[in-house]
């Protein structure tokens, strides 16, 4: 692949190759000496048009640990504020010859559009409600390390599915790897078209969690609700907040995941989130750096290969 724009175009063997490399980087990241030169001489530019803590910090650390020159564009202070378009901004940066462009944007499809205009490799760091591929990959790595496999697992994705690019990328990835996916939430937040991904839909959370191996909680994404129905947090927590009682319906060794940022007391009880026997939320963050190192390493190898190819003279 030239870019990492979504999970959709990836073959299961490509996913496994990336996760295997990420596993090696996870080991490297636990050493005192964390550096490699896989991106030495390359320039990585991070463009975040939406807020981020985990994704932006981990892409920056990943690039630096691999020896890239990393620049974080301060989008709030850029000429976008003076009316410059996304494409003009991208073309301007493209003229400075970056090798890797990491982009988060509030509009679905904006990152794909940008990738058509630039010469470098583009990584989607989350576009609107569309995809968040590195999140799904880091979730997959966390599951594989916790459960010892990434197939034939019962996985419940719970909460605000409708507005979630994390849910969409996970549905595609976990489906490709032949897991059984359940979507759990109120009908307003689990649109019927998600059944097309082959998932079972549950309105009752206890039924949805019965005997699952993995419980993946999602935040209520109020910023994407466009003035539509927003449930009361109290009522929502009562019906769909993960607490010890609801978690007791899952398998005794089921793991609890959350991509962050978390709203404690809304979609998850704070004690469950902090329970190191059940929650792998901090490991998800750790795997985020490793997965982003692997993704950029593999894209850089493709870049080197493409650049080494002799040009055909006509
Ligand atoms: N999971 C995730 O994308 O978190 P950030 O918004 O903090 O990057």
Short mmCIF file of C-alpha atoms and ligand atoms in Angstrom, two decimals:
data_model
loop_
_atom_site.label_atom_id
_atom_site.label_comp_id
_atom_site.label_asym_id
_atom_site.label_seq_id
_atom_site.Cartn_x
_atom_site.Cartn_y
_atom_site.Cartn_z
CA UNK A 1 0.00 0.00 0.00
CA UNK A 2 1.17 3.56 -0.71
CA UNK A 3 -1.05 5.09 2.01
CA UNK A 4 -2.87 3.95 5.14
CA UNK A 5 -6.29 5.53 4.63
CA UNK A 6 -8.50 2.82 6.10
CA UNK A 7 -8.77 -0.83 7.06
CA UNK A 8 -11.06 -1.60 4.11
CA UNK A 9 -8.27 -2.08 1.49
CA UNK A 10 -6.06 -4.23 3.77
CA UNK A 11 -5.83 -8.00 3.26
CA UNK A 12 -5.77 -10.11 6.47
CA UNK A 13 -2.15 -11.11 5.70
CA UNK A 14 -1.18 -7.41 5.52
CA UNK A 15 -2.85 -6.83 8.90
CA UNK A 16 -0.95 -9.78 10.40
CA UNK A 17 2.37 -8.57 8.94
CA UNK A 18 1.82 -5.11 10.44
CA UNK A 19 0.85 -6.53 13.85
CA UNK A 20 3.89 -8.83 13.89
CA UNK A 21 6.19 -5.85 13.26
CA UNK A 22 4.30 -3.79 15.87
CA UNK A 23 4.90 -6.59 18.39
CA UNK A 24 8.65 -6.17 17.79
CA UNK A 25 8.36 -2.40 18.26
CA UNK A 26 6.36 -2.96 21.47
CA UNK A 27 9.38 -4.92 22.79
CA UNK A 28 11.76 -2.14 21.67
CA UNK A 29 9.61 0.49 23.40
CA UNK A 30 10.02 -1.30 26.74
CA UNK A 31 13.83 -1.08 26.52
CA UNK A 32 15.89 1.82 27.81
CA UNK A 33 17.30 2.38 24.29
CA UNK A 34 14.17 2.81 22.16
CA UNK A 35 15.59 4.08 18.91
CA UNK A 36 15.86 2.61 15.44
CA UNK A 37 16.78 4.27 12.14
CA UNK A 38 13.89 2.94 10.01
CA UNK A 39 12.79 6.48 9.11
CA UNK A 40 16.22 8.09 9.15
CA UNK A 41 16.42 10.94 6.60
CA UNK A 42 12.63 11.05 6.16
CA UNK A 43 10.36 13.96 7.09
CA UNK A 44 7.05 13.36 8.87
CA UNK A 45 4.46 16.13 9.11
CA UNK A 46 1.51 15.80 11.51
CA UNK A 47 -1.60 17.82 10.59
CA UNK A 48 -4.37 17.58 13.19
CA UNK A 49 -7.48 19.61 12.33
CA UNK A 50 -9.28 18.07 15.34
CA UNK A 51 -8.21 17.69 18.96
CA UNK A 52 -6.16 14.67 19.95
CA UNK A 53 -4.07 13.48 22.88
CA UNK A 54 -3.25 9.82 22.20
CA UNK A 55 -3.02 9.73 18.41
CA UNK A 56 -0.98 12.89 17.96
CA UNK A 57 1.43 12.16 20.83
CA UNK A 58 1.97 8.56 19.72
CA UNK A 59 2.54 9.45 16.05
CA UNK A 60 5.10 12.06 17.16
CA UNK A 61 6.87 9.63 19.49
CA UNK A 62 6.73 6.88 16.86
CA UNK A 63 8.37 9.09 14.23
CA UNK A 64 11.06 10.31 16.63
CA UNK A 65 11.89 6.80 17.85
CA UNK A 66 12.35 5.74 14.22
CA UNK A 67 14.69 8.64 13.47
CA UNK A 68 12.40 10.81 11.29
CA UNK A 69 12.44 14.60 11.30
CA UNK A 70 8.99 15.24 12.79
CA UNK A 71 7.05 18.48 12.44
CA UNK A 72 3.72 19.09 14.19
CA UNK A 73 1.72 21.69 12.27
CA UNK A 74 -0.15 23.99 14.67
CA UNK A 75 -3.36 24.01 12.60
CA UNK A 76 -5.01 26.61 14.87
CA UNK A 77 -2.19 29.01 13.93
CA UNK A 78 -2.01 28.07 10.24
CA UNK A 79 -3.29 29.97 7.20
CA UNK A 80 -6.40 27.73 7.23
CA UNK A 81 -7.65 30.41 9.65
CA UNK A 82 -7.22 33.00 6.83
CA UNK A 83 -9.39 30.97 4.47
CA UNK A 84 -6.82 28.72 2.78
CA UNK A 85 -8.39 25.43 1.73
CA UNK A 86 -7.33 22.00 2.93
CA UNK A 87 -6.05 21.13 -0.55
CA UNK A 88 -4.05 24.37 -0.92
CA UNK A 89 -2.55 23.77 2.52
CA UNK A 90 -1.63 20.22 1.55
CA UNK A 91 -0.14 21.34 -1.80
CA UNK A 92 1.93 23.96 0.04
CA UNK A 93 3.34 21.36 2.40
CA UNK A 94 3.82 18.93 -0.49
CA UNK A 95 6.14 21.46 -2.14
CA UNK A 96 8.43 21.11 0.90
CA UNK A 97 8.90 17.38 0.11
CA UNK A 98 7.60 15.59 3.21
CA UNK A 99 7.72 11.79 3.08
CA UNK A 100 4.92 10.97 5.53
CA UNK A 101 1.84 13.06 6.19
CA UNK A 102 -0.32 12.16 9.21
CA UNK A 103 -3.75 13.77 9.00
CA UNK A 104 -6.79 14.01 11.29
CA UNK A 105 -9.81 15.88 9.93
CA UNK A 106 -13.44 16.30 11.07
CA UNK A 107 -14.84 15.53 7.59
CA UNK A 108 -15.22 11.94 6.37
CA UNK A 109 -13.25 11.47 3.16
CA UNK A 110 -11.06 14.58 3.60
CA UNK A 111 -7.92 12.50 4.15
CA UNK A 112 -8.58 10.36 1.04
CA UNK A 113 -9.01 13.53 -1.02
CA UNK A 114 -5.79 14.98 0.30
CA UNK A 115 -3.90 11.75 -0.48
CA UNK A 116 -4.81 12.18 -4.17
CA UNK A 117 -3.06 15.56 -4.26
CA UNK A 118 0.31 14.87 -2.65
CA UNK A 119 3.38 12.80 -3.56
CA UNK A 120 4.10 11.40 -0.11
CA UNK A 121 2.57 8.60 1.95
CA UNK A 122 -0.55 9.67 3.86
CA UNK A 123 -1.75 8.11 7.12
CA UNK A 124 -5.33 8.64 8.26
CA UNK A 125 -5.32 9.63 11.95
CA UNK A 126 -9.14 9.74 12.00
CA UNK A 127 -11.52 11.34 9.47
CA UNK A 128 -15.02 12.28 10.63
CA UNK A 129 -17.19 9.22 11.15
CA UNK A 130 -15.36 7.28 8.45
CA UNK A 131 -12.22 5.45 9.64
CA UNK A 132 -9.49 5.49 12.29
CA UNK A 133 -7.30 2.67 10.98
CA UNK A 134 -4.38 2.90 13.41
CA UNK A 135 -6.84 2.78 16.34
CA UNK A 136 -8.34 -0.49 15.02
CA UNK A 137 -4.83 -1.89 14.48
CA UNK A 138 -3.71 -1.01 18.01
CA UNK A 139 -6.94 -2.51 19.37
CA UNK A 140 -6.28 -5.67 17.37
CA UNK A 141 -2.72 -5.91 18.71
CA UNK A 142 -3.95 -5.42 22.28
CA UNK A 143 -6.56 -8.17 21.83
CA UNK A 144 -4.04 -10.54 20.24
CA UNK A 145 -1.54 -10.04 23.07
CA UNK A 146 -4.23 -10.43 25.77
CA UNK A 147 -6.14 -13.36 24.27
CA UNK A 148 -3.31 -15.07 22.39
CA UNK A 149 -5.24 -14.93 19.11
CA UNK A 150 -7.23 -12.58 16.89
CA UNK A 151 -9.86 -14.94 15.47
CA UNK A 152 -13.02 -16.74 16.65
CA UNK A 153 -13.53 -14.32 19.55
CA UNK A 154 -16.89 -12.90 20.66
CA UNK A 155 -16.45 -9.14 20.76
CA UNK A 156 -19.04 -6.58 21.92
CA UNK A 157 -18.67 -2.99 20.71
CA UNK A 158 -20.88 -0.88 22.95
CA UNK A 159 -22.30 2.62 22.93
CA UNK A 160 -22.26 5.34 20.30
CA UNK A 161 -21.59 3.27 17.19
CA UNK A 162 -23.36 5.70 14.86
CA UNK A 163 -20.84 8.51 15.19
CA UNK A 164 -17.73 6.39 15.70
CA UNK A 165 -14.92 5.95 13.17
CA UNK A 166 -13.30 3.65 15.77
CA UNK A 167 -16.32 1.33 15.65
CA UNK A 168 -16.32 1.32 11.85
CA UNK A 169 -12.60 0.49 11.51
CA UNK A 170 -12.86 -2.16 14.23
CA UNK A 171 -15.92 -3.74 12.63
CA UNK A 172 -14.07 -4.07 9.35
CA UNK A 173 -10.81 -5.33 10.86
CA UNK A 174 -12.26 -7.76 13.39
CA UNK A 175 -14.68 -9.04 10.75
CA UNK A 176 -11.82 -9.67 8.29
CA UNK A 177 -10.08 -11.71 11.01
CA UNK A 178 -13.22 -13.90 11.44
CA UNK A 179 -14.46 -12.80 14.84
CA UNK A 180 -18.14 -12.61 15.91
CA UNK A 181 -19.06 -8.98 16.51
CA UNK A 182 -21.98 -7.70 18.54
CA UNK A 183 -23.08 -4.07 18.50
CA UNK A 184 -24.70 -2.99 21.76
CA UNK A 185 -26.57 0.29 22.27
CA UNK A 186 -29.84 2.19 21.87
CA UNK A 187 -31.34 2.11 18.33
CA UNK A 188 -30.60 5.85 17.96
CA UNK A 189 -26.87 5.10 18.29
CA UNK A 190 -26.71 1.77 16.41
CA UNK A 191 -28.07 2.41 12.92
CA UNK A 192 -29.56 -0.58 11.11
CA UNK A 193 -27.09 -0.31 8.19
CA UNK A 194 -24.28 -1.50 10.46
CA UNK A 195 -25.84 -4.97 10.21
CA UNK A 196 -24.30 -5.01 6.68
CA UNK A 197 -20.95 -5.66 8.38
CA UNK A 198 -22.34 -8.98 9.60
CA UNK A 199 -22.67 -7.91 13.24
CA UNK A 200 -25.47 -8.89 15.63
CA UNK A 201 -27.28 -5.91 17.19
CA UNK A 202 -28.40 -5.85 20.85
CA UNK A 203 -30.46 -3.16 22.56
CA UNK A 204 -30.20 -4.93 25.93
CA UNK A 205 -26.65 -4.56 27.24
CA UNK A 206 -26.71 -7.61 29.51
CA UNK A 207 -27.79 -9.84 26.63
CA UNK A 208 -25.18 -8.21 24.40
CA UNK A 209 -22.39 -8.91 26.88
CA UNK A 210 -23.38 -12.49 27.66
CA UNK A 211 -20.29 -14.73 27.29
CA UNK A 212 -18.20 -12.29 25.25
CA UNK A 213 -14.37 -12.36 25.33
CA UNK A 214 -13.89 -8.65 24.70
CA UNK A 215 -15.94 -5.62 25.78
CA UNK A 216 -15.09 -2.49 23.80
CA UNK A 217 -16.69 0.68 25.18
CA UNK A 218 -17.15 3.89 23.18
CA UNK A 219 -17.64 7.51 24.18
CA UNK A 220 -20.86 9.43 23.43
CA UNK A 221 -19.59 11.67 20.60
CA UNK A 222 -21.74 14.71 21.28
CA UNK A 223 -19.64 16.88 18.95
CA UNK A 224 -20.90 14.80 15.98
CA UNK A 225 -24.58 14.66 16.99
CA UNK A 226 -25.48 17.71 14.84
CA UNK A 227 -28.28 18.91 17.12
CA UNK A 228 -29.93 15.44 17.03
CA UNK A 229 -31.09 13.43 20.03
CA UNK A 230 -28.56 13.47 22.89
CA UNK A 231 -29.40 11.03 25.70
CA UNK A 232 -29.23 12.21 29.32
CA UNK A 233 -25.93 11.03 30.83
CA UNK A 234 -27.67 9.69 33.94
CA UNK A 235 -30.15 7.60 31.97
CA UNK A 236 -27.44 6.49 29.54
CA UNK A 237 -25.14 5.31 32.35
CA UNK A 238 -28.02 3.40 33.92
CA UNK A 239 -28.74 1.46 30.68
CA UNK A 240 -25.38 1.38 28.87
CA UNK A 241 -22.65 2.39 31.30
CA UNK A 242 -20.27 -0.53 31.95
CA UNK A 243 -20.28 -1.37 35.67
CA UNK A 244 -19.38 -4.54 37.59
CA UNK A 245 -22.93 -5.89 37.44
CA UNK A 246 -23.24 -5.62 33.64
CA UNK A 247 -19.66 -6.87 33.15
CA UNK A 248 -20.54 -10.01 35.15
CA UNK A 249 -22.51 -11.23 32.07
CA UNK A 250 -19.28 -11.42 30.03
CA UNK A 251 -16.81 -14.33 30.35
CA UNK A 252 -14.88 -14.21 33.66
CA UNK A 253 -11.66 -13.49 31.75
CA UNK A 254 -13.19 -10.94 29.35
CA UNK A 255 -11.05 -7.86 28.79
CA UNK A 256 -12.37 -4.29 28.89
CA UNK A 257 -11.23 -1.80 26.23
CA UNK A 258 -11.81 1.89 25.52
CA UNK A 259 -10.09 3.94 22.79
CA UNK A 260 -10.19 7.11 24.91
CA UNK A 261 -10.91 9.82 25.73
CA UNK A 262 -13.12 8.27 28.45
CA UNK A 263 -16.06 9.86 30.18
CA UNK A 264 -16.08 8.13 33.56
CA UNK A 265 -19.56 7.71 34.98
CA UNK A 266 -21.13 8.07 31.50
CA UNK A 267 -20.12 5.04 29.40
CA UNK A 268 -17.84 3.38 31.96
CA UNK A 269 -17.48 3.12 35.72
CA UNK A 270 -14.11 4.52 36.88
CA UNK A 271 -13.31 1.44 38.98
CA UNK A 272 -13.76 -0.88 35.98
CA UNK A 273 -11.57 1.38 33.83
CA UNK A 274 -8.81 1.22 36.47
CA UNK A 275 -9.13 -2.51 37.28
CA UNK A 276 -5.80 -3.92 36.07
CA UNK A 277 -7.25 -7.45 36.11
CA UNK A 278 -9.88 -6.56 33.48
CA UNK A 279 -9.02 -3.26 31.82
CA UNK A 280 -6.40 -3.13 29.03
CA UNK A 281 -6.95 0.58 28.36
CA UNK A 282 -3.39 1.57 29.25
CA UNK A 283 -2.01 -1.27 27.11
CA UNK A 284 -4.06 0.11 24.19
CA UNK A 285 -2.24 3.42 24.59
CA UNK A 286 1.12 1.62 24.77
CA UNK A 287 0.34 -0.41 21.63
CA UNK A 288 -0.61 2.82 19.85
CA UNK A 289 3.03 3.87 19.66
CA UNK A 290 4.15 0.42 18.45
CA UNK A 291 1.44 0.15 15.78
CA UNK A 292 2.20 3.64 14.44
CA UNK A 293 5.90 2.80 14.29
CA UNK A 294 5.08 -0.35 12.30
CA UNK A 295 2.68 1.45 9.96
CA UNK A 296 5.17 4.20 9.14
CA UNK A 297 8.06 1.73 8.81
CA UNK A 298 6.11 -0.36 6.25
CA UNK A 299 4.98 2.70 4.28
CA UNK A 300 8.57 4.00 4.25
CA UNK A 301 9.80 0.66 2.85
CA UNK A 302 7.24 1.02 0.03
CA UNK A 303 8.38 4.60 -0.56
CA UNK A 304 12.04 3.53 -0.82
CA UNK A 305 11.06 0.72 -3.19
CA UNK A 306 9.00 3.04 -5.42
CA UNK A 307 11.79 5.63 -5.52
CA UNK A 308 14.43 3.01 -6.36
CA UNK A 309 12.49 1.83 -9.43
CA UNK A 310 14.13 3.11 -12.64
CA UNK A 311 11.94 5.51 -14.63
CA UNK A 312 10.67 4.22 -17.97
CA UNK A 313 11.86 6.51 -20.79
CA UNK A 314 9.42 7.05 -23.64
N1 LIG B 1 -8.40 7.26 20.56
C1 LIG B 1 -8.11 8.49 20.07
O1 LIG B 1 -8.16 8.74 18.86
O2 LIG B 1 -7.76 9.41 21.02
P1 LIG B 1 -7.33 10.91 20.72
O3 LIG B 1 -8.55 11.62 20.21
O4 LIG B 1 -6.86 11.46 22.05
O5 LIG B 1 -6.24 10.90 19.69
#
